[in-house]
Amino acid sequence: MAVYLVDRDLPGITLDGLAAMQRATMRVCSDLTAHGTPVRYLHGLFVPGEARCLCLFEANDEAVVAAVNERARAPFTRIVEAVDLPPEPATRGPR
């Protein structure tokens, strides 16, 4: 599966509204996965000063990610394939 970045402009959204949107999105991911279309919400980041939200999903294609967000009524401006760069665990001792 690939990783996709969902870019959202959310002027006027509250933290409660943001949390509700995240819950709805995760619920749709679970439903689709249970019915044979694997998709997973990985994590998101909200920038209050810009009212911008960036979320990462794992899925087989962009269309599945778009369907999740449409069904959850989570607005987005674009969806693009991305590479998630989690921190690597320390493998060496101090230098």
mmCIF file of N, CA and C in Angstrom:
data_model
loop_
_atom_site.group_PDB
_atom_site.id
_atom_site.type_symbol
_atom_site.label_atom_id
_atom_site.label_comp_id
_atom_site.label_asym_id
_atom_site.label_seq_id
_atom_site.Cartn_x
_atom_site.Cartn_y
_atom_site.Cartn_z
ATOM 1 N N MET A 1 0.840 -1.181 0.000
ATOM 2 C CA MET A 1 0.000 0.000 0.000
ATOM 3 C C MET A 1 0.882 1.239 0.000
ATOM 4 N N ALA A 2 0.369 2.292 -0.560
ATOM 5 C CA ALA A 2 1.084 3.561 -0.633
ATOM 6 C C ALA A 2 0.569 4.515 0.447
ATOM 7 N N VAL A 3 1.317 5.581 0.678
ATOM 8 C CA VAL A 3 0.925 6.624 1.622
ATOM 9 C C VAL A 3 0.458 7.834 0.816
ATOM 10 N N TYR A 4 -0.644 8.435 1.269
ATOM 11 C CA TYR A 4 -1.206 9.606 0.605
ATOM 12 C C TYR A 4 -1.373 10.733 1.613
ATOM 13 N N LEU A 5 -1.042 11.943 1.163
ATOM 14 C CA LEU A 5 -1.217 13.151 1.957
ATOM 15 C C LEU A 5 -2.507 13.830 1.527
ATOM 16 N N VAL A 6 -3.353 14.117 2.511
ATOM 17 C CA VAL A 6 -4.582 14.865 2.266
ATOM 18 C C VAL A 6 -4.378 16.261 2.835
ATOM 19 N N ASP A 7 -4.547 17.256 1.980
ATOM 20 C CA ASP A 7 -4.350 18.658 2.343
ATOM 21 C C ASP A 7 -5.724 19.300 2.486
ATOM 22 N N ARG A 8 -5.954 19.958 3.627
ATOM 23 C CA ARG A 8 -7.254 20.571 3.897
ATOM 24 C C ARG A 8 -7.085 22.030 4.295
ATOM 25 N N ASP A 9 -7.953 22.894 3.796
ATOM 26 C CA ASP A 9 -8.085 24.260 4.280
ATOM 27 C C ASP A 9 -9.369 24.289 5.091
ATOM 28 N N LEU A 10 -9.271 24.642 6.371
ATOM 29 C CA LEU A 10 -10.418 24.556 7.278
ATOM 30 C C LEU A 10 -10.643 25.862 8.038
ATOM 31 N N PRO A 11 -10.893 26.959 7.341
ATOM 32 C CA PRO A 11 -11.106 28.222 8.052
ATOM 33 C C PRO A 11 -12.308 28.127 8.983
ATOM 34 N N GLY A 12 -12.125 28.615 10.197
ATOM 35 C CA GLY A 12 -13.222 28.642 11.163
ATOM 36 C C GLY A 12 -13.482 27.344 11.903
ATOM 37 N N ILE A 13 -12.723 26.294 11.628
ATOM 38 C CA ILE A 13 -12.973 25.028 12.321
ATOM 39 C C ILE A 13 -12.522 25.130 13.774
ATOM 40 N N THR A 14 -13.281 24.502 14.651
ATOM 41 C CA THR A 14 -12.919 24.438 16.069
ATOM 42 C C THR A 14 -12.168 23.145 16.324
ATOM 43 N N LEU A 15 -11.523 23.056 17.484
ATOM 44 C CA LEU A 15 -10.846 21.801 17.829
ATOM 45 C C LEU A 15 -11.848 20.667 17.968
ATOM 46 N N ASP A 16 -13.048 20.963 18.489
ATOM 47 C CA ASP A 16 -14.086 19.929 18.567
ATOM 48 C C ASP A 16 -14.503 19.472 17.172
ATOM 49 N N GLY A 17 -14.638 20.414 16.254
ATOM 50 C CA GLY A 17 -14.993 20.065 14.878
ATOM 51 C C GLY A 17 -13.904 19.248 14.209
ATOM 52 N N LEU A 18 -12.680 19.602 14.486
ATOM 53 C CA LEU A 18 -11.541 18.862 13.940
ATOM 54 C C LEU A 18 -11.519 17.427 14.472
ATOM 55 N N ALA A 19 -11.749 17.283 15.774
ATOM 56 C CA ALA A 19 -11.782 15.947 16.389
ATOM 57 C C ALA A 19 -12.929 15.108 15.817
ATOM 58 N N ALA A 20 -14.096 15.724 15.607
ATOM 59 C CA ALA A 20 -15.242 15.003 15.051
ATOM 60 C C ALA A 20 -14.941 14.540 13.624
ATOM 61 N N MET A 21 -14.284 15.394 12.841
ATOM 62 C CA MET A 21 -13.916 15.028 11.476
ATOM 63 C C MET A 21 -12.925 13.860 11.487
ATOM 64 N N GLN A 22 -11.967 13.896 12.392
ATOM 65 C CA GLN A 22 -10.991 12.805 12.493
ATOM 66 C C GLN A 22 -11.691 11.496 12.872
ATOM 67 N N ARG A 23 -12.601 11.553 13.833
ATOM 68 C CA ARG A 23 -13.342 10.339 14.230
ATOM 69 C C ARG A 23 -14.144 9.783 13.058
ATOM 70 N N ALA A 24 -14.825 10.662 12.324
ATOM 71 C CA ALA A 24 -15.630 10.216 11.184
ATOM 72 C C ALA A 24 -14.745 9.573 10.112
ATOM 73 N N THR A 25 -13.610 10.177 9.861
ATOM 74 C CA THR A 25 -12.683 9.648 8.866
ATOM 75 C C THR A 25 -12.166 8.270 9.277
ATOM 76 N N MET A 26 -11.801 8.130 10.539
ATOM 77 C CA MET A 26 -11.304 6.836 11.022
ATOM 78 C C MET A 26 -12.407 5.778 10.992
ATOM 79 N N ARG A 27 -13.646 6.178 11.269
ATOM 80 C CA ARG A 27 -14.780 5.241 11.236
ATOM 81 C C ARG A 27 -14.997 4.734 9.802
ATOM 82 N N VAL A 28 -14.920 5.633 8.823
ATOM 83 C CA VAL A 28 -15.079 5.224 7.425
ATOM 84 C C VAL A 28 -13.935 4.296 7.013
ATOM 85 N N CYS A 29 -12.718 4.588 7.443
ATOM 86 C CA CYS A 29 -11.588 3.690 7.159
ATOM 87 C C CYS A 29 -11.870 2.288 7.690
ATOM 88 N N SER A 30 -12.341 2.203 8.917
ATOM 89 C CA SER A 30 -12.648 0.898 9.519
ATOM 90 C C SER A 30 -13.731 0.172 8.738
ATOM 91 N N ASP A 31 -14.781 0.898 8.349
ATOM 92 C CA ASP A 31 -15.880 0.279 7.596
ATOM 93 C C ASP A 31 -15.398 -0.248 6.251
ATOM 94 N N LEU A 32 -14.645 0.575 5.522
ATOM 95 C CA LEU A 32 -14.153 0.127 4.213
ATOM 96 C C LEU A 32 -13.215 -1.068 4.346
ATOM 97 N N THR A 33 -12.340 -1.023 5.334
ATOM 98 C CA THR A 33 -11.407 -2.130 5.551
ATOM 99 C C THR A 33 -12.171 -3.413 5.887
ATOM 100 N N ALA A 34 -13.188 -3.300 6.730
ATOM 101 C CA ALA A 34 -14.002 -4.463 7.110
ATOM 102 C C ALA A 34 -14.729 -5.063 5.905
ATOM 103 N N HIS A 35 -14.985 -4.238 4.898
ATOM 104 C CA HIS A 35 -15.678 -4.715 3.702
ATOM 105 C C HIS A 35 -14.728 -4.996 2.539
ATOM 106 N N GLY A 36 -13.427 -5.148 2.844
ATOM 107 C CA GLY A 36 -12.482 -5.606 1.836
ATOM 108 C C GLY A 36 -11.673 -4.547 1.103
ATOM 109 N N THR A 37 -11.831 -3.282 1.478
ATOM 110 C CA THR A 37 -11.025 -2.229 0.857
ATOM 111 C C THR A 37 -10.101 -1.662 1.923
ATOM 112 N N PRO A 38 -8.868 -2.142 1.987
ATOM 113 C CA PRO A 38 -7.972 -1.706 3.050
ATOM 114 C C PRO A 38 -7.575 -0.236 2.917
ATOM 115 N N VAL A 39 -7.750 0.494 4.005
ATOM 116 C CA VAL A 39 -7.340 1.891 4.071
ATOM 117 C C VAL A 39 -7.147 2.227 5.539
ATOM 118 N N ARG A 40 -6.114 2.998 5.821
ATOM 119 C CA ARG A 40 -5.790 3.306 7.218
ATOM 120 C C ARG A 40 -5.407 4.772 7.363
ATOM 121 N N TYR A 41 -5.990 5.413 8.373
ATOM 122 C CA TYR A 41 -5.598 6.768 8.741
ATOM 123 C C TYR A 41 -4.334 6.642 9.585
ATOM 124 N N LEU A 42 -3.254 7.295 9.186
ATOM 125 C CA LEU A 42 -1.994 7.176 9.919
ATOM 126 C C LEU A 42 -1.853 8.252 10.991
ATOM 127 N N HIS A 43 -1.961 9.514 10.594
ATOM 128 C CA HIS A 43 -1.925 10.622 11.544
ATOM 129 C C HIS A 43 -2.142 11.939 10.816
ATOM 130 N N GLY A 44 -2.335 12.975 11.600
ATOM 131 C CA GLY A 44 -2.578 14.281 11.010
ATOM 132 C C GLY A 44 -1.870 15.378 11.784
ATOM 133 N N LEU A 45 -1.844 16.549 11.188
ATOM 134 C CA LEU A 45 -1.217 17.716 11.784
ATOM 135 C C LEU A 45 -2.080 18.918 11.437
ATOM 136 N N PHE A 46 -2.424 19.731 12.430
ATOM 137 C CA PHE A 46 -3.221 20.935 12.205
ATOM 138 C C PHE A 46 -2.379 22.159 12.503
ATOM 139 N N VAL A 47 -2.410 23.140 11.608
ATOM 140 C CA VAL A 47 -1.678 24.395 11.766
ATOM 141 C C VAL A 47 -2.720 25.486 12.014
ATOM 142 N N PRO A 48 -2.989 25.825 13.291
ATOM 143 C CA PRO A 48 -4.065 26.771 13.603
ATOM 144 C C PRO A 48 -3.913 28.129 12.925
ATOM 145 N N GLY A 49 -2.702 28.664 12.863
ATOM 146 C CA GLY A 49 -2.492 29.975 12.281
ATOM 147 C C GLY A 49 -2.827 30.057 10.800
ATOM 148 N N GLU A 50 -2.870 28.916 10.141
ATOM 149 C CA GLU A 50 -3.202 28.863 8.712
ATOM 150 C C GLU A 50 -4.518 28.142 8.454
ATOM 151 N N ALA A 51 -5.145 27.616 9.527
ATOM 152 C CA ALA A 51 -6.377 26.820 9.404
ATOM 153 C C ALA A 51 -6.178 25.705 8.376
ATOM 154 N N ARG A 52 -5.017 25.082 8.452
ATOM 155 C CA ARG A 52 -4.647 24.044 7.491
ATOM 156 C C ARG A 52 -4.394 22.730 8.213
ATOM 157 N N CYS A 53 -4.849 21.663 7.609
ATOM 158 C CA CYS A 53 -4.684 20.338 8.189
ATOM 159 C C CYS A 53 -4.064 19.425 7.132
ATOM 160 N N LEU A 54 -3.083 18.640 7.543
ATOM 161 C CA LEU A 54 -2.434 17.664 6.682
ATOM 162 C C LEU A 54 -2.599 16.293 7.326
ATOM 163 N N CYS A 55 -3.122 15.344 6.579
ATOM 164 C CA CYS A 55 -3.365 14.004 7.115
ATOM 165 C C CYS A 55 -2.728 12.962 6.204
ATOM 166 N N LEU A 56 -2.198 11.915 6.817
ATOM 167 C CA LEU A 56 -1.609 10.817 6.055
ATOM 168 C C LEU A 56 -2.490 9.575 6.151
ATOM 169 N N PHE A 57 -2.683 8.949 5.006
ATOM 170 C CA PHE A 57 -3.463 7.712 4.906
ATOM 171 C C PHE A 57 -2.618 6.673 4.192
ATOM 172 N N GLU A 58 -2.920 5.424 4.454
ATOM 173 C CA GLU A 58 -2.297 4.318 3.731
ATOM 174 C C GLU A 58 -3.409 3.600 2.980
ATOM 175 N N ALA A 59 -3.226 3.416 1.666
ATOM 176 C CA ALA A 59 -4.255 2.778 0.844
ATOM 177 C C ALA A 59 -3.625 2.264 -0.441
ATOM 178 N N ASN A 60 -4.421 1.510 -1.197
ATOM 179 C CA ASN A 60 -3.927 0.991 -2.468
ATOM 180 C C ASN A 60 -3.909 2.045 -3.560
ATOM 181 N N ASP A 61 -4.789 3.056 -3.461
ATOM 182 C CA ASP A 61 -4.779 4.115 -4.463
ATOM 183 C C ASP A 61 -5.462 5.372 -3.938
ATOM 184 N N GLU A 62 -5.264 6.454 -4.678
ATOM 185 C CA GLU A 62 -5.779 7.762 -4.302
ATOM 186 C C GLU A 62 -7.308 7.795 -4.259
ATOM 187 N N ALA A 63 -7.949 7.033 -5.134
ATOM 188 C CA ALA A 63 -9.405 7.025 -5.197
ATOM 189 C C ALA A 63 -10.021 6.532 -3.883
ATOM 190 N N VAL A 64 -9.392 5.571 -3.248
ATOM 191 C CA VAL A 64 -9.888 5.060 -1.970
ATOM 192 C C VAL A 64 -9.798 6.150 -0.903
ATOM 193 N N VAL A 65 -8.705 6.887 -0.894
ATOM 194 C CA VAL A 65 -8.530 7.972 0.077
ATOM 195 C C VAL A 65 -9.563 9.066 -0.170
ATOM 196 N N ALA A 66 -9.801 9.391 -1.423
ATOM 197 C CA ALA A 66 -10.827 10.388 -1.748
ATOM 198 C C ALA A 66 -12.199 9.911 -1.279
ATOM 199 N N ALA A 67 -12.510 8.634 -1.494
ATOM 200 C CA ALA A 67 -13.801 8.089 -1.073
ATOM 201 C C ALA A 67 -13.970 8.173 0.438
ATOM 202 N N VAL A 68 -12.914 7.886 1.187
ATOM 203 C CA VAL A 68 -12.974 7.986 2.649
ATOM 204 C C VAL A 68 -13.362 9.400 3.057
ATOM 205 N N ASN A 69 -12.655 10.367 2.514
ATOM 206 C CA ASN A 69 -12.883 11.753 2.906
ATOM 207 C C ASN A 69 -14.242 12.265 2.455
ATOM 208 N N GLU A 70 -14.699 11.848 1.287
ATOM 209 C CA GLU A 70 -16.027 12.240 0.819
ATOM 210 C C GLU A 70 -17.112 11.643 1.703
ATOM 211 N N ARG A 71 -16.991 10.369 2.040
ATOM 212 C CA ARG A 71 -17.997 9.716 2.898
ATOM 213 C C ARG A 71 -18.003 10.294 4.309
ATOM 214 N N ALA A 72 -16.843 10.707 4.789
ATOM 215 C CA ALA A 72 -16.743 11.298 6.134
ATOM 216 C C ALA A 72 -17.105 12.790 6.118
ATOM 217 N N ARG A 73 -17.378 13.320 4.925
ATOM 218 C CA ARG A 73 -17.664 14.759 4.756
ATOM 219 C C ARG A 73 -16.518 15.616 5.289
ATOM 220 N N ALA A 74 -15.312 15.163 5.005
ATOM 221 C CA ALA A 74 -14.090 15.860 5.406
ATOM 222 C C ALA A 74 -13.539 16.568 4.168
ATOM 223 N N PRO A 75 -13.638 17.889 4.116
ATOM 224 C CA PRO A 75 -13.208 18.605 2.918
ATOM 225 C C PRO A 75 -11.701 18.495 2.697
ATOM 226 N N PHE A 76 -11.312 18.533 1.421
ATOM 227 C CA PHE A 76 -9.887 18.506 1.105
ATOM 228 C C PHE A 76 -9.649 19.298 -0.167
ATOM 229 N N THR A 77 -8.430 19.834 -0.277
ATOM 230 C CA THR A 77 -8.074 20.584 -1.481
ATOM 231 C C THR A 77 -7.276 19.727 -2.459
ATOM 232 N N ARG A 78 -6.560 18.740 -1.922
ATOM 233 C CA ARG A 78 -5.818 17.836 -2.805
ATOM 234 C C ARG A 78 -5.419 16.583 -2.049
ATOM 235 N N ILE A 79 -5.141 15.550 -2.838
ATOM 236 C CA ILE A 79 -4.606 14.286 -2.329
ATOM 237 C C ILE A 79 -3.430 13.934 -3.223
ATOM 238 N N VAL A 80 -2.277 13.695 -2.602
ATOM 239 C CA VAL A 80 -1.080 13.345 -3.375
ATOM 240 C C VAL A 80 -0.353 12.185 -2.688
ATOM 241 N N GLU A 81 0.308 11.372 -3.504
ATOM 242 C CA GLU A 81 1.121 10.300 -2.940
ATOM 243 C C GLU A 81 2.307 10.925 -2.217
ATOM 244 N N ALA A 82 2.679 10.354 -1.087
ATOM 245 C CA ALA A 82 3.747 10.909 -0.254
ATOM 246 C C ALA A 82 4.611 9.784 0.304
ATOM 247 N N VAL A 83 5.683 10.177 0.950
ATOM 248 C CA VAL A 83 6.555 9.227 1.647
ATOM 249 C C VAL A 83 6.584 9.644 3.106
ATOM 250 N N ASP A 84 6.144 8.762 3.984
ATOM 251 C CA ASP A 84 6.168 9.022 5.421
ATOM 252 C C ASP A 84 7.589 8.787 5.915
ATOM 253 N N LEU A 85 8.114 9.729 6.684
ATOM 254 C CA LEU A 85 9.491 9.629 7.177
ATOM 255 C C LEU A 85 9.489 9.586 8.712
ATOM 256 N N PRO A 86 9.095 8.457 9.291
ATOM 257 C CA PRO A 86 9.117 8.373 10.754
ATOM 258 C C PRO A 86 10.556 8.405 11.261
ATOM 259 N N PRO A 87 10.747 8.858 12.490
ATOM 260 C CA PRO A 87 12.111 8.871 13.024
ATOM 261 C C PRO A 87 12.646 7.447 13.144
ATOM 262 N N GLU A 88 13.908 7.311 12.833
ATOM 263 C CA GLU A 88 14.543 5.997 12.964
ATOM 264 C C GLU A 88 14.963 5.789 14.408
ATOM 265 N N PRO A 89 14.800 4.583 14.901
ATOM 266 C CA PRO A 89 15.282 4.321 16.259
ATOM 267 C C PRO A 89 16.805 4.442 16.312
ATOM 268 N N ALA A 90 17.308 4.857 17.437
ATOM 269 C CA ALA A 90 18.763 4.968 17.600
ATOM 270 C C ALA A 90 19.366 3.581 17.480
ATOM 271 N N THR A 91 20.296 3.435 16.545
ATOM 272 C CA THR A 91 20.931 2.130 16.350
ATOM 273 C C THR A 91 22.370 2.126 16.809
ATOM 274 N N ARG A 92 22.913 3.309 17.057
ATOM 275 C CA ARG A 92 24.299 3.387 17.502
ATOM 276 C C ARG A 92 24.357 4.090 18.847
ATOM 277 N N GLY A 93 25.388 3.824 19.573
ATOM 278 C CA GLY A 93 25.625 4.492 20.851
ATOM 279 C C GLY A 93 26.137 5.895 20.630
ATOM 280 N N PRO A 94 26.447 6.598 21.712
ATOM 281 C CA PRO A 94 26.968 7.961 21.595
ATOM 282 C C PRO A 94 28.277 7.980 20.833
ATOM 283 N N ARG A 95 28.542 9.075 20.157
ATOM 284 C CA ARG A 95 29.777 9.203 19.367
ATOM 285 C C ARG A 95 30.859 9.790 20.194
#
